[in-house]
Amino acid sequence: MSGMVIIGGGECGGRAALALREAGYEGSVTLVGAEPHLPYERPPLSKEVLVAETAPDPRWIGTGLRYEEAGIRCITGLAAAAIDRAAKTVTLADGATLAYDRLLLATGAAPRRLAAADMAGPRVAYLRSYADALALRDHLAAGTDLAIIGAGFIGLELAASARRRGVKVTVIEAQPRILMRGVPEPIAAVVAQRHRAEGVDLRTACRIEAFAGRPDGVTITLEGGERIDAGLVVVGIGALPVTGLAEAAGLAVDNGVVVDRLLATSDPDIFAAGDCCSFPLALHGGRRVRLESWRSAQEQGALAAHNMLGTADPVSSAPWFWSDQYELSLQVAGLADGSERTVRRDLDDQAFILFHLDAGGRLVAASGIGPGNAVARDIRLAEMLIARGARPSEMELASPDVRLKALLAA
């Protein structure tokens, strides 16, 4: 029996499966995931899962009962091995086959590996799955030494969580500053200052010469000869889209599975969504992007499901990212790279927002940081202005007395 098959049991795949039923689809829906769990959210892995007194269960995207009641078949702990486009079948790792009418690839992304570190033995780890987070918990005891390679979101969230557990933390970043990708320098500076105030040894513009495994950890040798001893090294240097199935099936791949504005691949019966795909972003002139974010996985999973049923809705929302570290919340809407001017708005509670404008004065991104939810409302309003292609005046953007909601009504 054919129907809808979804490869990938993460946020995107789980949302897509449920969205098919919510849209009224009555045919067969099968969700295939390599992990032994039902779909769950990944953001807590670097936060709550690490710092809670006892390890919490994953934050599920629907319970087993919900999938069962929806008539969704969930195959867990079994990877998809191949796609036969001519026969319209998926072969699983155990040799079983699934026929499909439409297929969704929601295979996500995998941590970028660091070969030199991997050769240093079992005290080198990555954080991507619930199992990874549980393994890390066992090493995050007060007084132990943790070295994190990479000062992106994952590395810094892990550093904040480890400090809450009394772990000594060193973060090593090759770039001249932290959060080089997608976060403006003034906001990155606030984050760096907060980590240093918490006791994190934050090293930027720092190159590693070698890793050497020891029975109780790893020794990292930096350029210049300095050595750093750590009981555990976690590598967080980005992620790569999981595209092996797509490539083997002859689908177009370019920094992710290539899809159109409806999330359809070069095969009209196969769609891709979430971290694994690159798509044209209309708000940024059709520029092709690949997003690694919780909201993108959520939204694209539901959108792909609807378009698999023939709805034909294009990707239209602005990218949105967030990170919580200590009491600080960092949020970014839109894409700031390529903007021509930046306008700063200072808020209460030591919070501020940077508005990024293109050469024509169009708002293309907004980045904010502050304690708790200090910037959440204004970033959401800025996101709506970005979606409208608004061109607010720099004076209005800079003044906290001018409500962004009023600019939406203009």
Coordinates of C-alpha atoms in Angstrom, one line a residue:
M1 CA 0.0 0.0 0.0
S2 CA 1.4 3.4 -1.0
G3 CA 1.0 6.6 0.8
M4 CA 3.1 9.3 2.4
V5 CA 6.5 8.3 3.7
I6 CA 8.7 10.6 5.8
I7 CA 12.4 9.8 6.3
G8 CA 13.7 11.5 9.5
G9 CA 12.2 11.2 12.9
G10 CA 13.1 14.7 14.3
E11 CA 11.2 17.9 14.7
C12 CA 10.6 18.4 11.0
G13 CA 9.5 14.8 10.3
G14 CA 7.2 14.6 13.3
R15 CA 5.5 17.9 12.5
A16 CA 5.0 16.9 8.9
A17 CA 3.4 13.6 9.9
L18 CA 1.0 15.2 12.2
A19 CA 0.3 18.0 9.8
L20 CA -0.8 15.5 7.1
R21 CA -3.5 14.2 9.4
E22 CA -4.5 17.7 10.5
A23 CA -4.9 18.6 6.9
G24 CA -7.4 15.7 6.4
Y25 CA -5.2 13.2 4.6
E26 CA -6.6 9.7 5.1
G27 CA -4.0 7.6 3.4
S28 CA -1.1 5.7 4.8
V29 CA 1.5 7.8 6.7
T30 CA 4.8 6.2 7.7
L31 CA 7.5 8.0 9.7
V32 CA 11.0 6.4 9.6
G33 CA 13.6 7.4 12.2
A34 CA 17.1 6.0 12.9
E35 CA 17.0 7.0 16.6
P36 CA 15.1 4.6 19.0
H37 CA 12.9 7.5 20.1
L38 CA 9.8 9.1 18.7
P39 CA 10.4 12.7 17.4
Y40 CA 11.6 15.2 20.1
E41 CA 12.8 18.8 20.3
R42 CA 16.6 19.3 20.2
P43 CA 17.0 22.8 21.8
P44 CA 16.7 21.4 25.4
L45 CA 19.7 19.0 24.8
S46 CA 22.2 21.8 25.4
K47 CA 20.1 23.3 28.3
E48 CA 17.5 21.5 30.4
V49 CA 18.7 18.0 29.7
L50 CA 22.2 18.9 31.0
V51 CA 21.3 21.1 34.0
A52 CA 18.2 19.4 35.5
E53 CA 18.8 17.6 38.8
T54 CA 17.7 14.3 37.2
A55 CA 17.8 13.7 33.4
P56 CA 14.4 14.7 32.0
D57 CA 12.7 12.8 29.2
P58 CA 12.9 14.3 25.8
R59 CA 10.4 17.0 25.0
W60 CA 8.2 14.9 22.7
I61 CA 6.6 16.2 19.5
G62 CA 3.5 14.2 20.1
T63 CA 3.1 11.1 22.4
G64 CA 3.0 7.6 21.1
L65 CA -0.7 7.6 21.8
R66 CA -1.2 10.7 19.6
Y67 CA 0.6 9.0 16.6
E68 CA -1.4 5.8 17.2
E69 CA -4.7 7.7 17.3
A70 CA -3.8 9.6 14.2
G71 CA -3.0 6.3 12.4
I72 CA 0.7 7.2 11.8
R73 CA 3.0 4.3 11.6
C74 CA 6.3 5.2 13.4
I75 CA 9.3 3.0 12.6
T76 CA 12.1 3.9 15.1
G77 CA 15.7 2.7 15.5
L78 CA 15.9 1.8 11.8
A79 CA 17.5 4.0 9.1
A80 CA 16.5 4.3 5.5
A81 CA 19.1 2.8 3.3
A82 CA 18.1 3.7 -0.3
I83 CA 15.4 5.4 -2.5
D84 CA 14.3 3.8 -5.8
R85 CA 12.7 6.7 -7.6
A86 CA 11.5 4.6 -10.5
A87 CA 9.8 2.1 -8.3
K88 CA 8.8 4.8 -5.8
T89 CA 10.1 2.7 -2.8
V90 CA 12.3 3.2 0.2
T91 CA 14.5 0.4 1.3
L92 CA 15.2 0.2 5.1
A93 CA 18.4 -1.0 6.7
D94 CA 16.8 -4.3 7.5
G95 CA 15.9 -4.9 3.8
A96 CA 12.2 -4.1 4.2
T97 CA 10.7 -1.8 1.6
L98 CA 8.1 0.9 1.8
A99 CA 6.1 2.2 -1.3
Y100 CA 5.3 5.8 -1.5
D101 CA 3.1 8.2 -3.5
R102 CA 5.0 11.2 -2.1
L103 CA 8.2 11.1 0.0
L104 CA 9.6 13.7 2.4
L105 CA 13.2 13.9 3.3
A106 CA 13.6 15.4 6.8
T107 CA 17.0 13.9 7.5
G108 CA 18.3 17.0 9.3
A109 CA 22.0 17.7 9.8
A110 CA 24.9 15.9 11.5
P111 CA 27.8 17.5 13.5
R112 CA 30.8 18.5 11.4
R113 CA 33.5 16.1 12.5
L114 CA 37.0 17.1 13.5
A115 CA 39.3 14.3 12.4
A116 CA 42.3 15.3 14.6
A117 CA 40.1 15.3 17.7
D118 CA 38.4 12.1 16.9
M119 CA 41.8 10.3 16.9
A120 CA 42.3 11.4 20.5
G121 CA 40.0 8.6 21.8
P122 CA 36.7 8.3 23.7
R123 CA 37.0 11.5 25.7
V124 CA 36.0 13.5 22.5
A125 CA 32.3 14.0 22.1
Y126 CA 29.6 15.7 20.0
L127 CA 26.1 17.0 20.9
R128 CA 23.3 16.2 18.5
S129 CA 21.0 13.6 20.0
Y130 CA 19.3 12.8 23.4
A131 CA 21.8 10.0 23.8
D132 CA 24.7 12.4 23.3
A133 CA 23.2 14.7 26.0
L134 CA 22.8 11.9 28.5
A135 CA 26.4 10.8 27.9
L136 CA 27.6 14.4 28.5
R137 CA 25.7 14.6 31.8
D138 CA 27.9 11.9 33.2
H139 CA 31.0 14.1 32.8
L140 CA 29.6 17.4 33.9
A141 CA 30.6 17.2 37.6
A142 CA 31.8 20.1 39.7
G143 CA 35.5 20.6 39.4
T144 CA 36.0 18.7 36.2
D145 CA 37.6 20.3 33.1
L146 CA 35.7 20.7 29.9
A147 CA 37.2 22.0 26.6
I148 CA 34.7 23.1 23.9
I149 CA 36.0 23.5 20.3
G150 CA 33.9 26.2 18.6
A151 CA 32.1 29.3 19.9
G152 CA 28.8 29.0 18.0
F153 CA 25.4 28.6 19.6
I154 CA 25.8 24.9 20.6
G155 CA 29.3 25.4 22.1
L156 CA 28.3 28.5 24.1
E157 CA 25.0 27.0 25.3
L158 CA 26.9 24.0 26.5
A159 CA 29.4 26.2 28.2
A160 CA 26.7 28.1 30.1
S161 CA 25.1 24.8 31.2
A162 CA 28.4 23.3 32.3
R163 CA 29.2 26.4 34.4
R164 CA 25.8 26.0 36.1
R165 CA 27.0 22.6 37.2
G166 CA 30.4 23.9 38.5
V167 CA 32.5 22.6 35.6
K168 CA 35.7 24.4 34.6
V169 CA 35.2 25.4 30.9
T170 CA 37.6 26.5 28.2
V171 CA 36.1 27.5 24.8
I172 CA 38.5 27.5 21.9
E173 CA 37.5 29.4 18.7
A174 CA 39.6 29.8 15.6
Q175 CA 37.6 32.9 14.4
P176 CA 38.5 36.4 15.7
R177 CA 35.3 36.5 17.8
I178 CA 32.5 34.3 19.0
L179 CA 29.3 33.8 17.1
M180 CA 30.7 34.9 13.8
R181 CA 27.9 33.4 11.7
G182 CA 24.7 35.5 11.8
V183 CA 25.2 37.4 15.0
P184 CA 26.4 41.1 15.0
E185 CA 29.6 42.0 16.8
P186 CA 28.0 44.2 19.5
I187 CA 25.7 41.3 20.6
A188 CA 28.5 38.8 20.5
A189 CA 30.5 41.1 22.7
V190 CA 27.8 41.1 25.4
V191 CA 27.7 37.3 25.2
A192 CA 31.4 37.0 25.5
Q193 CA 31.6 39.4 28.5
R194 CA 28.9 37.4 30.3
H195 CA 30.7 34.1 29.7
R196 CA 34.0 35.6 31.0
A197 CA 32.2 37.0 34.0
E198 CA 30.9 33.5 34.7
G199 CA 34.5 32.2 34.7
V200 CA 34.6 30.7 31.2
D201 CA 38.1 30.8 29.7
L202 CA 37.2 32.1 26.3
R203 CA 39.9 31.9 23.6
T204 CA 39.3 33.5 20.2
A205 CA 41.6 33.7 17.2
C206 CA 43.1 30.5 18.6
R207 CA 44.6 27.7 16.6
I208 CA 45.0 24.1 17.6
E209 CA 48.1 22.1 16.6
A210 CA 47.3 18.7 18.1
F211 CA 45.1 16.6 20.3
A212 CA 46.5 13.8 22.4
G213 CA 44.4 11.2 24.2
R214 CA 45.1 10.3 27.8
P215 CA 43.5 7.6 30.0
D216 CA 41.6 10.4 31.9
G217 CA 41.1 12.9 29.1
V218 CA 42.7 14.8 26.3
T219 CA 45.6 17.2 26.0
I220 CA 45.1 20.0 23.5
T221 CA 48.3 21.7 22.1
L222 CA 47.8 25.3 20.8
E223 CA 49.9 27.1 18.3
G224 CA 52.8 28.4 20.3
G225 CA 53.0 25.3 22.4
E226 CA 50.5 26.0 25.2
R227 CA 48.8 22.9 26.5
I228 CA 45.3 22.6 27.8
D229 CA 44.3 19.5 29.7
A230 CA 40.6 18.5 29.7
G231 CA 38.7 15.5 31.1
L232 CA 36.3 15.9 28.1
V233 CA 36.5 17.7 24.8
V234 CA 33.2 18.5 23.0
V235 CA 33.5 19.6 19.3
G236 CA 30.9 22.1 18.2
I237 CA 32.1 23.4 14.8
G238 CA 28.9 23.4 12.9
A239 CA 26.7 20.9 11.1
L240 CA 26.5 19.4 7.7
P241 CA 23.2 18.5 5.9
V242 CA 22.5 14.8 5.7
T243 CA 22.1 14.3 2.0
G244 CA 23.5 10.8 1.3
L245 CA 20.2 9.2 0.4
A246 CA 19.3 12.1 -1.9
E247 CA 22.6 12.1 -3.6
A248 CA 22.5 8.3 -4.1
A249 CA 19.0 8.7 -5.6
G250 CA 20.3 11.3 -8.1
L251 CA 18.5 14.3 -6.6
A252 CA 20.1 17.7 -6.9
V253 CA 22.2 18.6 -3.9
D254 CA 24.0 21.9 -3.2
N255 CA 24.7 22.7 0.5
G256 CA 21.6 20.5 1.2
V257 CA 19.0 18.9 -0.9
V258 CA 18.0 21.5 -3.5
V259 CA 14.3 22.4 -3.3
D260 CA 12.1 25.0 -4.9
R261 CA 9.9 27.5 -3.1
L262 CA 7.3 24.8 -2.5
L263 CA 10.0 22.5 -0.9
A264 CA 9.8 20.1 -3.9
T265 CA 13.1 18.5 -5.0
S266 CA 14.2 17.8 -8.6
D267 CA 11.8 14.9 -8.4
P268 CA 8.2 16.2 -8.1
D269 CA 7.2 13.3 -5.9
I270 CA 9.9 13.9 -3.4
F271 CA 10.1 16.9 -1.0
A272 CA 12.7 18.0 1.5
A273 CA 12.4 20.2 4.5
G274 CA 14.3 21.4 7.6
D275 CA 18.1 21.4 8.2
C276 CA 18.8 19.1 5.2
C277 CA 17.5 21.3 2.4
S278 CA 18.5 24.5 0.7
F279 CA 15.7 26.7 -0.6
P280 CA 15.1 30.1 -2.3
L281 CA 14.2 32.7 0.3
A282 CA 11.8 35.2 -1.3
L283 CA 12.3 37.9 1.4
H284 CA 16.0 38.0 0.4
G285 CA 15.6 38.2 -3.3
G286 CA 15.3 34.5 -3.9
R287 CA 18.7 33.9 -2.4
R288 CA 19.2 30.2 -1.7
V289 CA 19.8 29.4 1.9
R290 CA 19.9 26.5 4.3
L291 CA 18.6 27.1 7.9
E292 CA 19.5 25.2 11.0
S293 CA 16.8 26.3 13.4
W294 CA 14.0 24.9 15.6
R295 CA 11.3 27.2 14.0
S296 CA 12.4 26.5 10.5
A297 CA 12.2 22.7 11.1
Q298 CA 8.7 23.2 12.6
E299 CA 7.3 25.5 9.9
Q300 CA 8.8 23.6 6.9
G301 CA 7.6 20.3 8.2
A302 CA 4.0 21.5 8.2
L303 CA 4.5 23.4 4.9
A304 CA 5.9 20.4 3.1
A305 CA 3.1 18.3 4.3
H306 CA 0.5 20.7 2.9
N307 CA 2.4 21.0 -0.4
M308 CA 2.7 17.2 -0.7
L309 CA -1.1 17.3 -0.7
G310 CA -1.2 19.9 -3.5
T311 CA -1.6 23.2 -1.5
A312 CA 1.3 25.0 -3.3
D313 CA 2.2 27.5 -0.6
P314 CA 5.7 28.9 -0.9
V315 CA 8.2 29.4 1.9
S316 CA 7.5 33.0 3.0
S317 CA 8.5 33.5 6.6
A318 CA 11.6 35.3 7.8
P319 CA 14.3 33.2 9.4
W320 CA 14.3 33.3 13.2
F321 CA 16.9 32.1 15.6
W322 CA 17.3 32.2 19.4
S323 CA 19.7 31.2 22.1
D324 CA 19.4 31.2 25.9
Q325 CA 22.7 31.6 27.9
Y326 CA 22.6 32.3 31.6
E327 CA 19.8 34.9 32.1
L328 CA 20.4 36.3 28.6
S329 CA 18.2 35.6 25.6
L330 CA 19.5 36.4 22.1
Q331 CA 17.1 36.5 19.1
V332 CA 17.7 37.2 15.4
A333 CA 15.0 37.7 12.8
G334 CA 15.9 37.8 9.1
L335 CA 19.5 37.7 7.6
A336 CA 21.7 40.6 8.4
D337 CA 24.6 39.8 6.1
G338 CA 24.7 42.1 3.2
S339 CA 22.9 44.9 5.0
E340 CA 24.2 48.5 4.5
R341 CA 23.2 50.3 7.7
T342 CA 22.5 49.3 11.3
V343 CA 20.4 51.3 13.8
R344 CA 20.5 50.6 17.5
R345 CA 17.5 50.9 19.9
D346 CA 18.3 50.7 23.6
L347 CA 15.6 49.2 25.8
D348 CA 15.1 48.9 29.5
D349 CA 16.9 46.1 31.6
Q350 CA 20.2 46.5 29.7
A351 CA 18.6 45.1 26.5
F352 CA 19.0 46.5 23.0
I353 CA 18.0 45.7 19.4
L354 CA 20.0 46.3 16.2
F355 CA 18.0 46.9 13.1
H356 CA 19.7 46.1 9.8
L357 CA 18.7 47.9 6.6
D358 CA 19.6 47.4 3.0
A359 CA 20.8 50.1 0.6
G360 CA 17.2 51.1 -0.1
G361 CA 16.2 51.4 3.5
R362 CA 14.3 48.2 3.7
L363 CA 14.4 46.4 7.0
V364 CA 16.1 43.0 6.4
A365 CA 17.0 41.8 9.9
A366 CA 16.8 42.6 13.6
S367 CA 19.1 41.3 16.3
G368 CA 18.4 41.7 20.0
I369 CA 19.8 40.6 23.4
G370 CA 18.6 41.1 26.9
P371 CA 17.6 39.3 30.1
G372 CA 14.6 37.0 29.9
N373 CA 12.0 38.1 27.4
A374 CA 13.2 41.7 27.2
V375 CA 13.6 41.6 23.4
A376 CA 11.1 38.9 22.4
R377 CA 8.1 41.2 21.6
D378 CA 10.0 43.7 19.6
I379 CA 11.9 41.0 17.6
R380 CA 8.5 39.4 16.8
L381 CA 7.2 42.8 15.6
A382 CA 10.4 43.4 13.6
E383 CA 9.9 40.0 12.0
M384 CA 6.5 41.1 10.8
L385 CA 8.0 44.4 9.5
I386 CA 10.6 42.4 7.6
A387 CA 7.9 40.2 6.1
R388 CA 6.1 43.3 4.8
G389 CA 9.2 44.7 3.2
A390 CA 8.9 47.8 5.5
R391 CA 11.1 50.8 5.2
P392 CA 10.8 52.6 8.6
S393 CA 12.8 55.7 9.2
E394 CA 16.1 55.3 11.1
M395 CA 14.8 57.9 13.7
E396 CA 11.7 55.7 14.4
L397 CA 13.8 52.6 14.7
A398 CA 16.3 54.2 17.1
S399 CA 13.7 55.7 19.5
P400 CA 12.3 53.3 22.2
D401 CA 9.4 55.8 22.5
V402 CA 8.2 54.8 19.0
R403 CA 6.3 51.5 19.3
L404 CA 7.1 49.0 16.6
K405 CA 3.5 48.0 16.5
A406 CA 2.6 51.5 15.4
L407 CA 5.1 51.1 12.5
L408 CA 3.1 48.1 11.4
A409 CA 0.0 50.2 11.1
A410 CA 1.7 52.9 9.1

